[in-house]
PDB file of N, CA and C in Angstrom:
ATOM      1  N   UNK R   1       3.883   1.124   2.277  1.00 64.00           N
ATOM      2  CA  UNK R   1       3.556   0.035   1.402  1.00 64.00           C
ATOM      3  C   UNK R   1       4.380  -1.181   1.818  1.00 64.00           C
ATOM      4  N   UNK R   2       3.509  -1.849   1.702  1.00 73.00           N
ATOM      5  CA  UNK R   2       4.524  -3.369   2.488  1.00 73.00           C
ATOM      6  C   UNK R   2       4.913  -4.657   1.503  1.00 73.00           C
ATOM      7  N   UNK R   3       5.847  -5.033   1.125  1.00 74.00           N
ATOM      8  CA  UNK R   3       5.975  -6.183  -0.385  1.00 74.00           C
ATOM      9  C   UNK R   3       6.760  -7.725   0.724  1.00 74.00           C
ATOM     10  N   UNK R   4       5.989  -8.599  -0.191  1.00 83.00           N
ATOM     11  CA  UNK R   4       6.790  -9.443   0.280  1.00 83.00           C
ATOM     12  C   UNK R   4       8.033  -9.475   0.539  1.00 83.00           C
ATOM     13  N   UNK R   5       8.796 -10.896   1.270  1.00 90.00           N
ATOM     14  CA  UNK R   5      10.833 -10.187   1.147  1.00 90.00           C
ATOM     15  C   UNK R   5      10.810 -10.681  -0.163  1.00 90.00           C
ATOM     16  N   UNK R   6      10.431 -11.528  -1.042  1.00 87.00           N
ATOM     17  CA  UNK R   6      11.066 -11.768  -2.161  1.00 87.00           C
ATOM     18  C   UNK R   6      11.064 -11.044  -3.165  1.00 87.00           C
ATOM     19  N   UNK R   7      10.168 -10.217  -3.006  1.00 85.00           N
ATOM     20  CA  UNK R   7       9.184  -9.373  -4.304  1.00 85.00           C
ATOM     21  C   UNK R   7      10.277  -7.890  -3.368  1.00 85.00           C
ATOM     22  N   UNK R   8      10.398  -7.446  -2.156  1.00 87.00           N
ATOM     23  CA  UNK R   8      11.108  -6.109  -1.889  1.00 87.00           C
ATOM     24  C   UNK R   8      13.142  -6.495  -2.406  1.00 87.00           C
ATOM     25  N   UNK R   9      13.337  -8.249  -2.019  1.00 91.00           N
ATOM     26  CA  UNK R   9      14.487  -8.050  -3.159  1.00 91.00           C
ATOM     27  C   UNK R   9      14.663  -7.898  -4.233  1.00 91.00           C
ATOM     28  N   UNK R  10      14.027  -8.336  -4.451  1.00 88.00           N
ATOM     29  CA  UNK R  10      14.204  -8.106  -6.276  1.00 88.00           C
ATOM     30  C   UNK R  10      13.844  -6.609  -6.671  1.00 88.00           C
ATOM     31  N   UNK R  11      12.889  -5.927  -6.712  1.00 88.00           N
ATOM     32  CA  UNK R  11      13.178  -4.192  -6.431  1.00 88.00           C
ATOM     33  C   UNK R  11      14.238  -3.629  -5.866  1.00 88.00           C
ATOM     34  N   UNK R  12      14.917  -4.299  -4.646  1.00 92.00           N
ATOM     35  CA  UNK R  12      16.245  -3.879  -3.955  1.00 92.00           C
ATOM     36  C   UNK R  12      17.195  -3.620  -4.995  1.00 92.00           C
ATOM     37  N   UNK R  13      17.514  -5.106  -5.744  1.00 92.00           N
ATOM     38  CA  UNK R  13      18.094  -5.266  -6.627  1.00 92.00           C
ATOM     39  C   UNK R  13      18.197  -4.526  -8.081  1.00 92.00           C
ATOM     40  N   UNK R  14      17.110  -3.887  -8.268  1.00 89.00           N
ATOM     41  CA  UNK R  14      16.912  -3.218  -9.994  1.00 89.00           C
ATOM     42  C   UNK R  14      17.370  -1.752  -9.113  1.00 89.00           C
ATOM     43  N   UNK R  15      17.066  -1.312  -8.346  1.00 93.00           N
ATOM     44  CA  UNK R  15      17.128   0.136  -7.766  1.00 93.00           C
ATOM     45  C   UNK R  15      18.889  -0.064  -7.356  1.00 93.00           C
ATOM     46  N   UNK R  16      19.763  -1.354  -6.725  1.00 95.00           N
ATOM     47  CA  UNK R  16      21.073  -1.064  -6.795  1.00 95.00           C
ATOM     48  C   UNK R  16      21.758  -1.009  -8.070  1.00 95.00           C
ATOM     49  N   UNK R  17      20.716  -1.818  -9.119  1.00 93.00           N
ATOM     50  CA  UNK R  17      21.495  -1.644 -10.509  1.00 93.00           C
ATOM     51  C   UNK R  17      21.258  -0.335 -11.591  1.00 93.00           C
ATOM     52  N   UNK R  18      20.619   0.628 -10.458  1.00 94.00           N
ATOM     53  CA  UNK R  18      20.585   1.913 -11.420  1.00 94.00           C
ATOM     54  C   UNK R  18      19.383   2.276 -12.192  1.00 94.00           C
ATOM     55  N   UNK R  19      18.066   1.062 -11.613  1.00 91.00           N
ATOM     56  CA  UNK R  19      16.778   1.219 -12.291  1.00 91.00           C
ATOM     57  C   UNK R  19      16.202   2.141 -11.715  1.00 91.00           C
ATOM     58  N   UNK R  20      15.084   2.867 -11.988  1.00 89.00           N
ATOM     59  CA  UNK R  20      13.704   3.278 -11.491  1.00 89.00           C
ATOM     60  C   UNK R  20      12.691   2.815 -11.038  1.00 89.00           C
ATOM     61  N   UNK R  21      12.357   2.543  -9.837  1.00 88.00           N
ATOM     62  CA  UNK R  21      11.359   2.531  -9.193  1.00 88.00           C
ATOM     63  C   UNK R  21      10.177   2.628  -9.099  1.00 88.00           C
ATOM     64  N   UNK R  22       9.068   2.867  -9.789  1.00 86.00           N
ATOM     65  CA  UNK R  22       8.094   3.065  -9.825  1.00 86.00           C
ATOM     66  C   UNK R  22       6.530   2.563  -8.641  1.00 86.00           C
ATOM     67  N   UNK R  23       6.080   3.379  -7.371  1.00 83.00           N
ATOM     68  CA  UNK R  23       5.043   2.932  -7.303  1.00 83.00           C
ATOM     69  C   UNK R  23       3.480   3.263  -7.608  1.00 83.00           C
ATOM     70  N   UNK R  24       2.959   3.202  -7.725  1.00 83.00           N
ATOM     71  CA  UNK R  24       1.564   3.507  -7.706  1.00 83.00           C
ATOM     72  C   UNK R  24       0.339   3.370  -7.733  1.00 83.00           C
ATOM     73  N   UNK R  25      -0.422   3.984  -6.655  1.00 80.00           N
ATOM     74  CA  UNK R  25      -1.694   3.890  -6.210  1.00 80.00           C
ATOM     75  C   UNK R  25      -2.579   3.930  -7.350  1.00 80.00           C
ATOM     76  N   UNK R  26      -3.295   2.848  -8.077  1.00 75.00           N
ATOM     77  CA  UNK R  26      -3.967   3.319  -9.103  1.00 75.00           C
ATOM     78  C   UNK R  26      -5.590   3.290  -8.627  1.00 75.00           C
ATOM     79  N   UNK R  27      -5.644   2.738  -7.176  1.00 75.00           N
ATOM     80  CA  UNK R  27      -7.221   2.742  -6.971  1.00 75.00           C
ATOM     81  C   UNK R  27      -7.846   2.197  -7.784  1.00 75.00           C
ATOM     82  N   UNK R  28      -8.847   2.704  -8.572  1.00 76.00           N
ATOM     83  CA  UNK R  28      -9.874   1.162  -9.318  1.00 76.00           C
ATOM     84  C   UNK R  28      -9.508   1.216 -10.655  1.00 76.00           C
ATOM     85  N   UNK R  29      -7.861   1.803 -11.428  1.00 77.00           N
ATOM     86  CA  UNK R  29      -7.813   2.079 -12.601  1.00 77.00           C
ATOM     87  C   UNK R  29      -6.264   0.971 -12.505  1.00 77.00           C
ATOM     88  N   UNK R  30      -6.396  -0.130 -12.127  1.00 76.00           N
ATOM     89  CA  UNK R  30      -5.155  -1.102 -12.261  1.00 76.00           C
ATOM     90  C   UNK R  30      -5.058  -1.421 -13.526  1.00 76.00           C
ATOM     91  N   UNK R  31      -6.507  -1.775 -14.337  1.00 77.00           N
ATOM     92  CA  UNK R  31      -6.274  -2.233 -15.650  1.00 77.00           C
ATOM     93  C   UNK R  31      -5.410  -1.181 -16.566  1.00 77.00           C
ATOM     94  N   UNK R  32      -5.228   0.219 -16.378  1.00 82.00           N
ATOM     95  CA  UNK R  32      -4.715   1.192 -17.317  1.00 82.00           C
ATOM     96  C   UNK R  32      -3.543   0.795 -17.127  1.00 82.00           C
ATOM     97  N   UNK R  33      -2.896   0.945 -15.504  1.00 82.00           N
ATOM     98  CA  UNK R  33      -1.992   1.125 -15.062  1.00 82.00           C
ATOM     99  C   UNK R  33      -0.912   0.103 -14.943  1.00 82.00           C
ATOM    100  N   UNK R  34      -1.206  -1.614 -15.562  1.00 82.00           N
ATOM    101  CA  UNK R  34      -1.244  -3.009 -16.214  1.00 82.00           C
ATOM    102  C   UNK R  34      -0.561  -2.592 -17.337  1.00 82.00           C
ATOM    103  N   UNK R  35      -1.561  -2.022 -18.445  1.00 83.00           N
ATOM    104  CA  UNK R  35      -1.334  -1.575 -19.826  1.00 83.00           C
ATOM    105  C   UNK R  35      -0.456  -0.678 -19.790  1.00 83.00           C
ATOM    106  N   UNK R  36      -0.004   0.266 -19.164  1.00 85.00           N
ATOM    107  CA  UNK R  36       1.446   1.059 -19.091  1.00 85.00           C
ATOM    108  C   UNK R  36       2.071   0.080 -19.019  1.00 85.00           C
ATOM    109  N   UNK R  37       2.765   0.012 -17.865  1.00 83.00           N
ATOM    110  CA  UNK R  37       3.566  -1.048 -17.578  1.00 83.00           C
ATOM    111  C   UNK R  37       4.198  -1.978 -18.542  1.00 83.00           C
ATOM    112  N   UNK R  38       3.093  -2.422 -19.125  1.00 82.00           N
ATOM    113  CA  UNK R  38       3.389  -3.442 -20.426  1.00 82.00           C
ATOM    114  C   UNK R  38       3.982  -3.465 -21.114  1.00 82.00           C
ATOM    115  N   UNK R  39       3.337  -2.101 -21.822  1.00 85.00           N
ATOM    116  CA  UNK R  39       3.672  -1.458 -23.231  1.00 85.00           C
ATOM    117  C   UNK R  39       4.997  -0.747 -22.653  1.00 85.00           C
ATOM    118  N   UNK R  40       5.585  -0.638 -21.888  1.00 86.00           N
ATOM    119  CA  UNK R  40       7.059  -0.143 -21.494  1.00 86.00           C
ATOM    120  C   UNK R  40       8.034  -0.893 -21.169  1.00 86.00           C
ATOM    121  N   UNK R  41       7.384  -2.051 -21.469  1.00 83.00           N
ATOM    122  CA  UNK R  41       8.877  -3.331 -20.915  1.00 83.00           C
ATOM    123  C   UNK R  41       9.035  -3.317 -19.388  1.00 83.00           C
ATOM    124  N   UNK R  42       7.997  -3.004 -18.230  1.00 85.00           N
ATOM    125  CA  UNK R  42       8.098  -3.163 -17.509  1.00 85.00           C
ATOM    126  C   UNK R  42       9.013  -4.521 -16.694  1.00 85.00           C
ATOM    127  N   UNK R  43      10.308  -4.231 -15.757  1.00 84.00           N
ATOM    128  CA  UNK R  43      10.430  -5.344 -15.760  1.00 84.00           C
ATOM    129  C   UNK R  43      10.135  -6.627 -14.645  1.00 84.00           C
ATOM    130  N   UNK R  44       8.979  -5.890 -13.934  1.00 81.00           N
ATOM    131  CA  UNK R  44       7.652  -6.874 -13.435  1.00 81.00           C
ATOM    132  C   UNK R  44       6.411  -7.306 -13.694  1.00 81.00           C
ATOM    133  N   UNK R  45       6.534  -7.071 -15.349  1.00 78.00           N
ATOM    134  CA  UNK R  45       5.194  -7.694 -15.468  1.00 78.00           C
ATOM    135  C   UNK R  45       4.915  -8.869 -15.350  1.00 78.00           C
ATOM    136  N   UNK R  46       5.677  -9.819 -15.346  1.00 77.00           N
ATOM    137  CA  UNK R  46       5.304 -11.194 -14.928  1.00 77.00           C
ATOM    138  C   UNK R  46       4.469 -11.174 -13.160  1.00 77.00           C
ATOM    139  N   UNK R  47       5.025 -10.098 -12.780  1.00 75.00           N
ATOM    140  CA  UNK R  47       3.656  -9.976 -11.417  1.00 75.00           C
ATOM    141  C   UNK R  47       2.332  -9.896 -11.329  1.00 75.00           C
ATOM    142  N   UNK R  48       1.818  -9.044 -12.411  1.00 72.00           N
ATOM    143  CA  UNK R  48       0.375  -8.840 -12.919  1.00 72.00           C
ATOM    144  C   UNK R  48       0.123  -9.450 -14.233  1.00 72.00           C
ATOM    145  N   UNK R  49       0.753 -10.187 -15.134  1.00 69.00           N
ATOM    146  CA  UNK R  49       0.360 -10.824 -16.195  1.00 69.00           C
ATOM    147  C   UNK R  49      -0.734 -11.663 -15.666  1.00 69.00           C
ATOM    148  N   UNK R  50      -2.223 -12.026 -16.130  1.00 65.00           N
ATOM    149  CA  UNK R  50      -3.031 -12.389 -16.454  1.00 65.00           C
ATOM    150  C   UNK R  50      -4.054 -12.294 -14.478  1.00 65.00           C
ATOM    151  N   UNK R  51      -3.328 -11.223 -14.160  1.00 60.00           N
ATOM    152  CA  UNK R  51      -4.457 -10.864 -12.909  1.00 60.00           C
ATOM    153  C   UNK R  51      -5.649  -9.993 -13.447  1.00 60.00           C
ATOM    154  N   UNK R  52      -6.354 -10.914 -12.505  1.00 55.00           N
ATOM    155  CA  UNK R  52      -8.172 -10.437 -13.012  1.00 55.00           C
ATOM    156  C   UNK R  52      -8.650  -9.697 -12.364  1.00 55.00           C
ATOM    157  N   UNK R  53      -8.440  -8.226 -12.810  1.00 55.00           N
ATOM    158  CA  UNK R  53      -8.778  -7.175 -12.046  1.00 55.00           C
ATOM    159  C   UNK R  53     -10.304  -6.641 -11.829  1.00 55.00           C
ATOM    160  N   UNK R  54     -11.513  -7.752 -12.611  1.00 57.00           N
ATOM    161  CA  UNK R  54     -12.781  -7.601 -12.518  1.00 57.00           C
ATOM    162  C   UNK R  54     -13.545  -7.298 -13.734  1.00 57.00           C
ATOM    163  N   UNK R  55     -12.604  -6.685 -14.803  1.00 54.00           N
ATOM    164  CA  UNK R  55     -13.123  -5.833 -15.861  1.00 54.00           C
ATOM    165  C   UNK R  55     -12.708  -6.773 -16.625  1.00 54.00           C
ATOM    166  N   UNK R  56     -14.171  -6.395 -18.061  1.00 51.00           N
ATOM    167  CA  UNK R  56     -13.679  -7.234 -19.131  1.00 51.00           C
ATOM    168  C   UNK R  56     -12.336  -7.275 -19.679  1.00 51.00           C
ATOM    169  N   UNK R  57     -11.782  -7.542 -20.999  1.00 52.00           N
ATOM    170  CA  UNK R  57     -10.210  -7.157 -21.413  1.00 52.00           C
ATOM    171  C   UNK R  57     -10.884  -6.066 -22.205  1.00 52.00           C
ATOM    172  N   UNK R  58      -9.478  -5.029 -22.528  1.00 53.00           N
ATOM    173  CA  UNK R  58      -9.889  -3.818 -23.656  1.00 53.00           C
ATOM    174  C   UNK R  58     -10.077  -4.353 -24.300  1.00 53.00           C
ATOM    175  N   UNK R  59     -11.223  -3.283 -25.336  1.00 53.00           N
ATOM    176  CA  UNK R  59     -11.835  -3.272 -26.395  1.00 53.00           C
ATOM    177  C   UNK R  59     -12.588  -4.527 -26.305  1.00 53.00           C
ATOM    178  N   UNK R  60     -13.056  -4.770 -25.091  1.00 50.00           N
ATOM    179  CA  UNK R  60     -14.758  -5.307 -25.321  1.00 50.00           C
ATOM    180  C   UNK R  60     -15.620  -4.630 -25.168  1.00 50.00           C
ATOM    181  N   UNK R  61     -16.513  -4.833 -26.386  1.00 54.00           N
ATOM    182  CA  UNK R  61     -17.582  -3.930 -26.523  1.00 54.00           C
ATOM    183  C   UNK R  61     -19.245  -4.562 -25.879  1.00 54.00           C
ATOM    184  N   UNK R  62     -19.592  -3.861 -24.802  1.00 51.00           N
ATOM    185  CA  UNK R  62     -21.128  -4.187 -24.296  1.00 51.00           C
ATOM    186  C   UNK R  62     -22.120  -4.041 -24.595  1.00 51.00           C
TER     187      UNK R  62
END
């Protein structure tokens, strides 16, 4: 997996301060995997906040 340098320091950085790491392949389920993240205080969500992954937002109904 390849990250920008600015985006692999700042991970450098949470992983020397004793964080967890997290990556993962979510394939076409990013929107779930957004909504984790979230709802956990992720502390990169400002990376994916308001990326348009194609799908309506939850709980729109068709």
């Amino acid at each position: 997996m390849a990250f920008p340098k600015m985006e692999a320091k700042e991970y450098e950085s949470y992983v020397n301060e004793g964080r967890i790491l997290v990556l993962v392949d979510a394939g076409q389920r990013n929107a779930d995997i957004y909504d984790v993240f979230r709802s956990n205080q992720s502390l990169n969500a400002h990376r994916y906040d308001g990326v348009d992954d194609g799908l309506p937002p939850r709980g729109t109904i068709l």
